[in-house]
Amino acid sequence: MSLKSRYIMIGGFLGAGKSTLIFKLAEYLSAKGLQVGLVTNDQGEMLVDTAFLKTSGFPVEEISGGCFCCRFNSLVDASQKLAREARPDVFIAEPVGSCTDLMATVSYPLQRLYGDNYIIAPLTVAVDPVRALRIFKIKSGKSFSDKVIYIYRKQLEEANVIVINKSDLVSAEQLLLLKQTLAGEYADADIYICSARTGDGLLPFFEHITASRLKKSSTMDVDYHVYGQGEALLGWLNATLILQADEPWNGNEALLRCADRIKQRLHQQGAEIAHLKMVLYPDENLYGDLAVVNLVRNDHTPELSRSLPEELQHGRLIVNLRAEAEPDTLGDAVRDVVSDGRHNPAITVEHLEYFKPSQPEPVFRDTAI
Ligand SMILES: Nc1nc2c(ncn2[C@@H]2O[C@H](COP(=O)(O)OP(=O)(O)OP(=O)(O)O)[C@@H](O)[C@H]2O)c(=O)[nH]1
Ligand SMILES: [Mg+2]
C-alpha cells in the first residue's frame, strides 16, 4: 500500500444501496488486511446509516446538518480525525443521496488541496434498477417530478463509474436494456452490474475502484436554481421515538408495523417515498443489536434487513424519511403512528424534525482537476 490513503466516494440517489455497497466494500478491504474509515453524511442529525455502519464494527465519522459540498471543511476534519484515530488505508465516503456536482465541489478540491495525502478514486454512482427503469421510461411506474429527476440525471452525468446495484430484483433482459440506455447517455462512464445483497458481480467493481484513479473531465454544467428547487421538493424527516411496554415485545414486528403505517399514510397523501429507513435498538445500547427496516418506493413492502434476536421492553427507534412531499406531510405521518392508541408498546417522541434541504452552496467549485 502506498503512503497515501485511497479516497472512495460512492454516491447515487436516495435508497440506491450506497450504504449496503459501502459495507460490502469495507468487508472486502478488511479481509485483505486493510484498515477502512467511513464517512456518512446527511442534512439532519441522528442517522440510520451511521448506526448501521458503526454496528458493523467499522470506524465511522458522521457529517450532519449539510452535504459534503456545503460542508467541505467538515469532510476534511472528519477525515483527519479518522486518520489520527484509525489510520485508514482506505476512506469510503457516502454523500447525501439528493446531492450532485460532487466532482467539482468535492473530488477536485480534495485532489487540489489534499492530493499529497489521498489518491482519489473514480467517482462512483449507485443505481437502483427498479427506480432507473422508470426514470428512463423503459418501464412504467410512479416516479418523481422533473426537477428531482434533473438531480438524478446530473448524478449519473458526472459519474466515472455507474454501478447498477440490486441486480437480484430485475430480469437479466431488463438489466441489459438499462445498461445499454445508460451507456448511450453516459458514454464516458464504466458500468458495472452487481447485487450488494447477494454479492453477485461485486468483485470486478471492487477491483476497479481500488486500483484506478479519478478520471479527468471537464466540469459539467449545473443549473443551481433547478438543483435547489429539486432538493426543496424532497421532504426530510428525522425522528427518535421511544417504545415501551410492561411486558417484553417483539421489536421486529413493531418496527414493521410502524413502517407499514407510515407508508399507508404517505401513500394516501400521494407522497412518493425515496427512502424510509428505521432502526430499533434496546435501551441506550446504540451500536449493539439492532433491527433495520427499509422502504425505497411506495409500491413495495418494508423490508427487515436486520432483526433483533430477543424481545425487548424499552426501545429507541430512529426514523429517517425522505420523500417527495411537503415536510408537514411527513411529520403528520409519524405523529399518526405515535398517537395511535392501539399500539403496544406505547410510543412517545423524543426528537422530531422535518424540513426541506436548503439551497446548495458549495464551499469550492473547481472547474478542472
Ligand atoms: N434486493 C436488494 N436490495 C438491496 C441491495 N442493496 C441494497 N438493498 C436494499 O436497498 C435498501 C436501501 O439500501 P441502502 O444501502 O440503505 O441505500 P442508500 O443508497 O445508502 O440510501 P440513502 O442513504 O437513504 O440514500 C435497503 O433495504 C437495502 O437492504 C441489493 O443488491 N439487492
Ligand atoms: Mg445510505
Coordinates of C-alpha atoms and ligand atoms in Angstrom, one line a residue:
M1 CA 0.0 0.0 0.0
S2 CA 1.3 3.5 -0.8
L3 CA 1.7 6.1 1.9
K4 CA -1.3 7.9 0.5
S5 CA -4.7 6.7 1.6
R6 CA -7.3 6.0 -1.1
Y7 CA -10.4 8.1 -1.0
I8 CA -13.5 6.5 -2.5
M9 CA -16.8 8.3 -2.8
I10 CA -20.0 6.2 -3.6
G11 CA -22.9 8.5 -4.4
G12 CA -26.2 7.9 -6.1
F13 CA -29.9 8.7 -5.5
L14 CA -31.6 8.0 -2.2
G15 CA -32.1 4.3 -1.5
A16 CA -29.9 3.1 -4.3
G17 CA -27.9 0.9 -1.9
K18 CA -24.9 3.1 -1.2
S19 CA -24.6 2.1 2.5
T20 CA -25.0 -1.6 1.7
L21 CA -22.3 -1.4 -1.0
I22 CA -20.0 0.5 1.3
F23 CA -20.4 -2.1 4.0
K24 CA -19.6 -4.9 1.5
L25 CA -16.6 -2.9 0.2
A26 CA -15.4 -2.3 3.7
E27 CA -15.6 -6.0 4.5
Y28 CA -13.7 -6.8 1.2
L29 CA -10.9 -4.4 2.1
S30 CA -10.7 -5.6 5.7
A31 CA -10.4 -9.2 4.5
K32 CA -7.3 -8.0 2.6
G33 CA -5.8 -6.7 5.8
L34 CA -6.6 -3.0 5.0
Q35 CA -7.8 -0.5 7.5
V36 CA -11.0 1.2 6.5
G37 CA -12.6 4.5 7.7
L38 CA -16.1 5.5 6.7
V39 CA -17.7 9.0 6.4
T40 CA -21.5 9.3 6.4
N41 CA -23.4 12.5 5.6
D42 CA -26.9 13.9 5.9
Q43 CA -28.9 17.1 6.0
G44 CA -30.2 16.3 9.5
E45 CA -28.9 14.5 12.6
M46 CA -29.4 11.0 14.1
L47 CA -28.6 8.9 11.1
V48 CA -29.7 5.4 10.5
D49 CA -26.6 4.9 8.2
T50 CA -24.2 5.8 11.0
A51 CA -25.9 3.4 13.4
F52 CA -25.9 0.6 10.7
L53 CA -22.2 1.0 9.8
K54 CA -21.0 1.5 13.3
T55 CA -22.7 -1.6 14.5
S56 CA -20.8 -3.4 11.8
G57 CA -17.6 -2.6 13.6
F58 CA -16.0 0.0 11.3
P59 CA -14.8 3.4 12.4
V60 CA -17.3 6.0 11.2
E61 CA -17.4 9.8 11.3
E62 CA -20.8 11.5 10.6
I63 CA -21.2 14.9 9.0
S64 CA -24.7 16.0 9.7
G65 CA -26.6 19.2 9.0
G66 CA -25.5 19.7 5.4
C67 CA -23.9 17.9 2.4
F68 CA -20.2 17.3 1.7
C69 CA -20.0 20.2 -0.8
C70 CA -21.5 22.7 1.6
R71 CA -19.5 21.4 4.5
F72 CA -16.3 20.6 2.7
N73 CA -14.2 21.6 5.7
S74 CA -16.1 19.3 7.9
L75 CA -15.4 16.5 5.5
V76 CA -11.7 17.2 5.7
D77 CA -11.8 17.5 9.5
A78 CA -13.7 14.2 9.8
S79 CA -11.2 12.5 7.5
Q80 CA -8.3 13.9 9.5
K81 CA -9.9 12.7 12.8
L82 CA -10.3 9.2 11.3
A83 CA -6.7 9.3 10.1
R84 CA -5.5 10.1 13.6
E85 CA -7.7 7.5 15.3
A86 CA -7.9 4.7 12.9
R87 CA -5.2 5.3 10.3
P88 CA -7.3 4.1 7.4
D89 CA -5.6 2.8 4.2
V90 CA -9.0 3.5 2.5
F91 CA -11.6 6.1 3.2
I92 CA -15.1 5.5 1.9
A93 CA -17.5 8.4 1.9
E94 CA -21.2 8.3 1.3
P95 CA -22.7 11.7 0.2
V96 CA -26.3 12.6 0.6
G97 CA -28.5 10.9 -2.0
S98 CA -30.0 14.1 -3.2
C99 CA -26.6 15.7 -3.9
T100 CA -24.9 16.2 -7.3
D101 CA -22.0 18.2 -8.7
L102 CA -19.7 16.2 -6.4
M103 CA -16.8 16.1 -8.9
A104 CA -16.4 19.9 -9.0
T105 CA -17.3 20.6 -5.3
V106 CA -15.7 17.6 -3.5
S107 CA -13.4 15.4 -5.7
Y108 CA -11.5 18.1 -7.5
P109 CA -11.0 20.3 -4.4
L110 CA -9.8 17.2 -2.4
Q111 CA -7.4 16.4 -5.2
R112 CA -6.2 20.1 -5.4
L113 CA -5.8 20.7 -1.7
Y114 CA -5.0 17.2 -0.3
G115 CA -3.6 15.4 -3.3
D116 CA -0.4 14.7 -1.3
N117 CA -2.5 12.8 1.3
Y118 CA -5.0 11.0 -0.9
I119 CA -5.3 9.0 -4.1
I120 CA -8.8 10.0 -5.2
A121 CA -10.7 7.0 -6.7
P122 CA -13.1 7.4 -9.6
L123 CA -16.4 8.9 -8.6
T124 CA -19.0 6.1 -8.3
V125 CA -22.7 6.5 -8.6
A126 CA -25.0 3.6 -7.5
V127 CA -28.3 3.0 -9.2
D128 CA -31.4 1.1 -8.1
P129 CA -32.6 -0.5 -11.4
V130 CA -36.3 -0.6 -10.4
R131 CA -36.2 3.2 -10.0
A132 CA -33.9 3.7 -13.0
L133 CA -36.1 1.7 -15.4
R134 CA -39.0 4.1 -14.5
I135 CA -36.9 7.2 -14.8
F136 CA -35.6 6.3 -18.2
K137 CA -39.1 5.2 -19.2
I138 CA -38.1 1.7 -20.0
K139 CA -40.8 0.5 -17.7
S140 CA -43.9 2.3 -16.5
G141 CA -44.4 3.2 -12.8
K142 CA -44.7 6.1 -10.4
S143 CA -41.6 8.3 -10.2
F144 CA -40.5 11.8 -9.1
S145 CA -41.2 15.1 -10.7
D146 CA -38.9 16.7 -13.3
K147 CA -36.7 18.8 -11.0
V148 CA -36.0 15.8 -8.8
I149 CA -35.2 13.8 -11.9
Y150 CA -32.9 16.6 -13.0
I151 CA -30.7 15.9 -9.9
Y152 CA -31.0 12.1 -10.6
R153 CA -29.7 12.5 -14.1
K154 CA -26.9 15.0 -13.1
Q155 CA -25.6 12.5 -10.6
L156 CA -25.2 10.0 -13.5
E157 CA -23.8 12.5 -15.9
E158 CA -20.7 13.2 -13.7
A159 CA -20.1 9.6 -12.7
N160 CA -16.8 7.9 -13.7
V161 CA -18.3 4.6 -12.6
I162 CA -22.0 3.7 -12.6
V163 CA -22.9 0.7 -10.5
I164 CA -26.3 -0.8 -11.3
N165 CA -27.0 -2.4 -8.0
K166 CA -29.8 -4.8 -6.8
S167 CA -29.4 -7.0 -9.9
D168 CA -31.3 -9.6 -8.0
L169 CA -34.5 -7.5 -8.3
V170 CA -34.9 -7.4 -12.1
S171 CA -34.5 -9.8 -15.1
A172 CA -31.3 -10.1 -17.0
E173 CA -33.0 -8.7 -20.0
Q174 CA -34.1 -5.6 -18.3
L175 CA -30.6 -5.1 -16.8
L176 CA -29.1 -5.3 -20.2
L177 CA -31.6 -2.8 -21.6
L178 CA -30.8 -0.4 -18.7
K179 CA -27.1 -0.9 -19.2
Q180 CA -27.4 -0.1 -22.9
T181 CA -29.5 3.0 -22.1
L182 CA -27.0 4.3 -19.5
A183 CA -24.1 3.5 -21.8
G184 CA -25.8 5.5 -24.6
E185 CA -26.5 8.5 -22.4
Y186 CA -23.3 8.5 -20.3
A187 CA -20.7 7.2 -22.8
D188 CA -17.6 8.0 -20.6
A189 CA -18.7 6.0 -17.6
D190 CA -17.6 2.5 -16.8
I191 CA -20.7 0.5 -16.0
Y192 CA -20.9 -2.5 -13.6
I193 CA -23.9 -4.6 -12.7
C194 CA -24.0 -6.2 -9.2
S195 CA -26.0 -7.1 -6.2
A196 CA -24.7 -5.9 -2.8
R197 CA -27.2 -8.2 -1.3
T198 CA -26.2 -11.5 -3.0
G199 CA -22.6 -10.5 -3.7
D200 CA -23.0 -11.2 -7.4
G201 CA -20.8 -9.0 -9.6
L202 CA -19.2 -7.1 -6.7
L203 CA -15.6 -8.2 -7.3
P204 CA -14.9 -6.6 -10.7
F205 CA -16.3 -3.3 -9.4
F206 CA -14.3 -3.5 -6.1
E207 CA -11.1 -4.4 -8.0
H208 CA -11.6 -1.4 -10.4
I209 CA -12.5 1.1 -7.7
T210 CA -9.5 0.1 -5.5
A211 CA -7.0 0.3 -8.3
S212 CA -7.9 3.2 -10.5
R213 CA -8.0 7.0 -10.2
L214 CA -10.4 9.8 -10.6
K215 CA -10.9 10.5 -14.3
K216 CA -10.2 13.9 -15.5
S217 CA -13.1 15.5 -17.4
S218 CA -14.5 19.0 -17.8
T219 CA -16.9 20.1 -15.1
M220 CA -20.5 19.6 -16.1
D221 CA -22.9 22.5 -16.2
V222 CA -25.3 22.5 -13.3
D223 CA -28.3 24.9 -13.0
Y224 CA -28.1 25.6 -9.3
H225 CA -31.6 27.2 -9.4
V226 CA -33.2 24.0 -10.7
Y227 CA -31.0 21.8 -8.5
G228 CA -32.1 23.8 -5.4
Q229 CA -35.7 23.6 -6.4
G230 CA -35.4 19.9 -6.9
E231 CA -33.9 19.4 -3.5
A232 CA -36.6 21.6 -2.0
L233 CA -39.3 19.2 -3.4
L234 CA -37.9 16.5 -1.2
G235 CA -39.2 16.5 2.4
W236 CA -36.7 15.3 5.0
L237 CA -37.7 13.9 8.4
N238 CA -35.6 12.6 11.2
A239 CA -37.1 11.4 14.5
T240 CA -36.3 9.5 17.6
L241 CA -39.2 7.7 19.2
I242 CA -39.3 5.8 22.5
L243 CA -41.2 2.5 22.5
Q244 CA -42.0 0.8 25.8
A245 CA -44.4 -1.6 27.5
D246 CA -44.7 -3.5 30.8
E247 CA -44.2 -6.9 29.1
P248 CA -41.5 -7.8 26.6
W249 CA -42.5 -7.4 23.0
N250 CA -41.2 -8.3 19.5
G251 CA -39.2 -5.4 18.2
N252 CA -39.0 -6.7 14.6
E253 CA -42.8 -6.9 14.4
A254 CA -43.3 -3.5 16.0
L255 CA -40.8 -1.9 13.5
L256 CA -42.5 -3.4 10.5
R257 CA -45.9 -2.2 11.8
C258 CA -44.6 1.3 12.2
A259 CA -43.2 1.3 8.7
D260 CA -46.4 0.0 7.2
R261 CA -48.4 2.6 8.9
I262 CA -46.1 5.4 7.7
K263 CA -46.2 4.0 4.2
Q264 CA -50.0 3.8 4.1
R265 CA -50.3 7.4 5.4
L266 CA -47.9 8.8 2.8
H267 CA -49.5 6.8 0.0
Q268 CA -52.9 8.3 0.9
Q269 CA -51.3 11.8 0.6
G270 CA -49.7 11.0 -2.8
A271 CA -46.2 11.3 -1.5
E272 CA -43.5 9.4 -3.4
I273 CA -41.2 7.7 -0.9
A274 CA -37.5 7.9 -1.8
H275 CA -36.3 6.1 1.3
L276 CA -37.8 5.3 4.7
K277 CA -35.2 3.8 6.9
M278 CA -35.6 3.0 10.6
V279 CA -33.5 1.3 13.3
L280 CA -34.8 0.0 16.6
Y281 CA -32.4 -0.9 19.4
P282 CA -32.9 -1.8 23.1
D283 CA -32.4 0.8 25.8
E284 CA -29.3 3.0 25.4
N285 CA -27.5 0.3 23.7
L286 CA -26.8 2.0 20.3
Y287 CA -24.3 0.2 18.2
G288 CA -25.1 -3.2 19.7
D289 CA -28.0 -5.4 18.4
L290 CA -30.5 -3.6 16.2
A291 CA -33.3 -4.1 13.8
V292 CA -33.3 -2.2 10.5
V293 CA -36.2 -1.7 8.2
N294 CA -36.1 0.0 4.7
L295 CA -38.6 1.0 2.1
V296 CA -37.4 2.6 -1.1
R297 CA -40.6 3.3 -3.0
N298 CA -44.4 3.3 -2.4
D299 CA -45.3 0.2 -4.3
H300 CA -43.0 -2.1 -2.3
T301 CA -43.3 -3.7 1.2
P302 CA -41.0 -2.6 4.0
E303 CA -38.0 -4.9 4.3
L304 CA -36.4 -6.1 7.5
S305 CA -32.7 -6.2 6.6
R306 CA -31.5 -6.9 10.2
S307 CA -33.5 -8.2 13.1
L308 CA -33.3 -8.2 16.9
P309 CA -32.6 -11.7 18.3
E310 CA -34.5 -11.1 21.5
E311 CA -37.7 -9.4 22.7
L312 CA -37.3 -6.0 24.5
Q313 CA -39.2 -3.8 26.9
H314 CA -37.8 -0.4 26.2
G315 CA -36.6 0.5 22.8
R316 CA -35.4 3.6 20.9
L317 CA -36.4 4.0 17.2
I318 CA -34.6 6.3 14.8
V319 CA -36.6 7.2 11.7
N320 CA -35.0 8.8 8.6
L321 CA -37.6 9.5 6.0
R322 CA -37.0 11.2 2.6
A323 CA -39.9 11.6 0.2
E324 CA -41.2 13.9 -2.5
A325 CA -43.7 15.7 -0.2
E326 CA -44.2 18.7 2.0
P327 CA -42.3 18.2 5.2
D328 CA -45.5 18.7 7.2
T329 CA -47.0 15.6 5.4
L330 CA -44.0 13.6 6.7
G331 CA -44.4 15.0 10.2
D332 CA -48.1 14.1 10.2
A333 CA -47.4 10.5 9.1
V334 CA -45.0 10.0 12.0
R335 CA -47.3 11.7 14.5
D336 CA -50.1 9.5 13.3
V337 CA -48.1 6.4 14.3
V338 CA -47.3 7.9 17.7
S339 CA -50.8 8.9 18.5
D340 CA -52.3 5.6 17.5
G341 CA -53.5 4.4 21.0
R342 CA -53.8 0.8 19.8
H343 CA -50.1 0.4 19.9
N344 CA -48.4 -1.9 22.3
P345 CA -45.7 -0.9 23.1
A346 CA -46.7 2.7 23.6
I347 CA -44.8 5.3 21.5
T348 CA -43.6 8.7 22.6
V349 CA -41.5 11.3 20.7
E350 CA -38.0 12.1 21.9
H351 CA -37.0 14.1 18.9
L352 CA -38.8 15.1 15.7
E353 CA -37.5 17.4 12.9
Y354 CA -38.8 17.8 9.4
F355 CA -37.7 20.3 6.7
K356 CA -36.7 20.9 3.1
P357 CA -33.0 20.8 2.3
S358 CA -31.7 24.3 1.8
Q359 CA -30.3 25.7 -1.4
P360 CA -26.9 24.0 -2.0
E361 CA -24.0 26.5 -1.7
P362 CA -20.7 24.7 -2.2
V363 CA -17.5 26.0 -0.5
F364 CA -15.5 25.3 -3.6
R365 CA -16.4 24.7 -7.2
D366 CA -13.4 23.7 -9.2
T367 CA -13.8 23.7 -13.0
A368 CA -10.9 21.3 -13.6
I369 CA -8.7 18.9 -11.8
Ligands
LIG1 N1 -32.7 -6.6 -3.2 C1 -31.6 -5.9 -3.0 N2 -31.7 -4.9 -2.0 C2 -30.7 -4.1 -1.8 C3 -29.4 -4.3 -2.4 N3 -28.6 -3.4 -1.9 C4 -29.2 -2.7 -1.0 N4 -30.5 -3.1 -0.9 C5 -31.6 -2.6 -0.1 O1 -32.0 -1.3 -0.5 C6 -32.4 -0.5 0.6 C7 -31.6 0.8 0.7 O2 -30.2 0.4 0.9 P1 -29.2 1.5 1.5 O3 -27.8 0.8 1.4 O4 -29.6 2.0 2.8 O5 -29.3 2.6 0.4 P2 -28.6 4.1 0.4 O6 -28.3 4.4 -1.0 O7 -27.5 4.1 1.3 O8 -29.8 5.0 1.0 P3 -29.7 6.5 1.5 O9 -28.5 6.6 2.4 O10 -31.0 6.8 2.2 O11 -29.6 7.4 0.3 C8 -32.2 -1.4 1.8 O12 -33.4 -2.1 2.1 C9 -31.1 -2.4 1.4 O13 -31.2 -3.7 2.1 C10 -29.3 -5.4 -3.4 O14 -28.3 -5.6 -4.0 N5 -30.5 -6.1 -3.6
MG2 MG -27.1 5.3 3.0

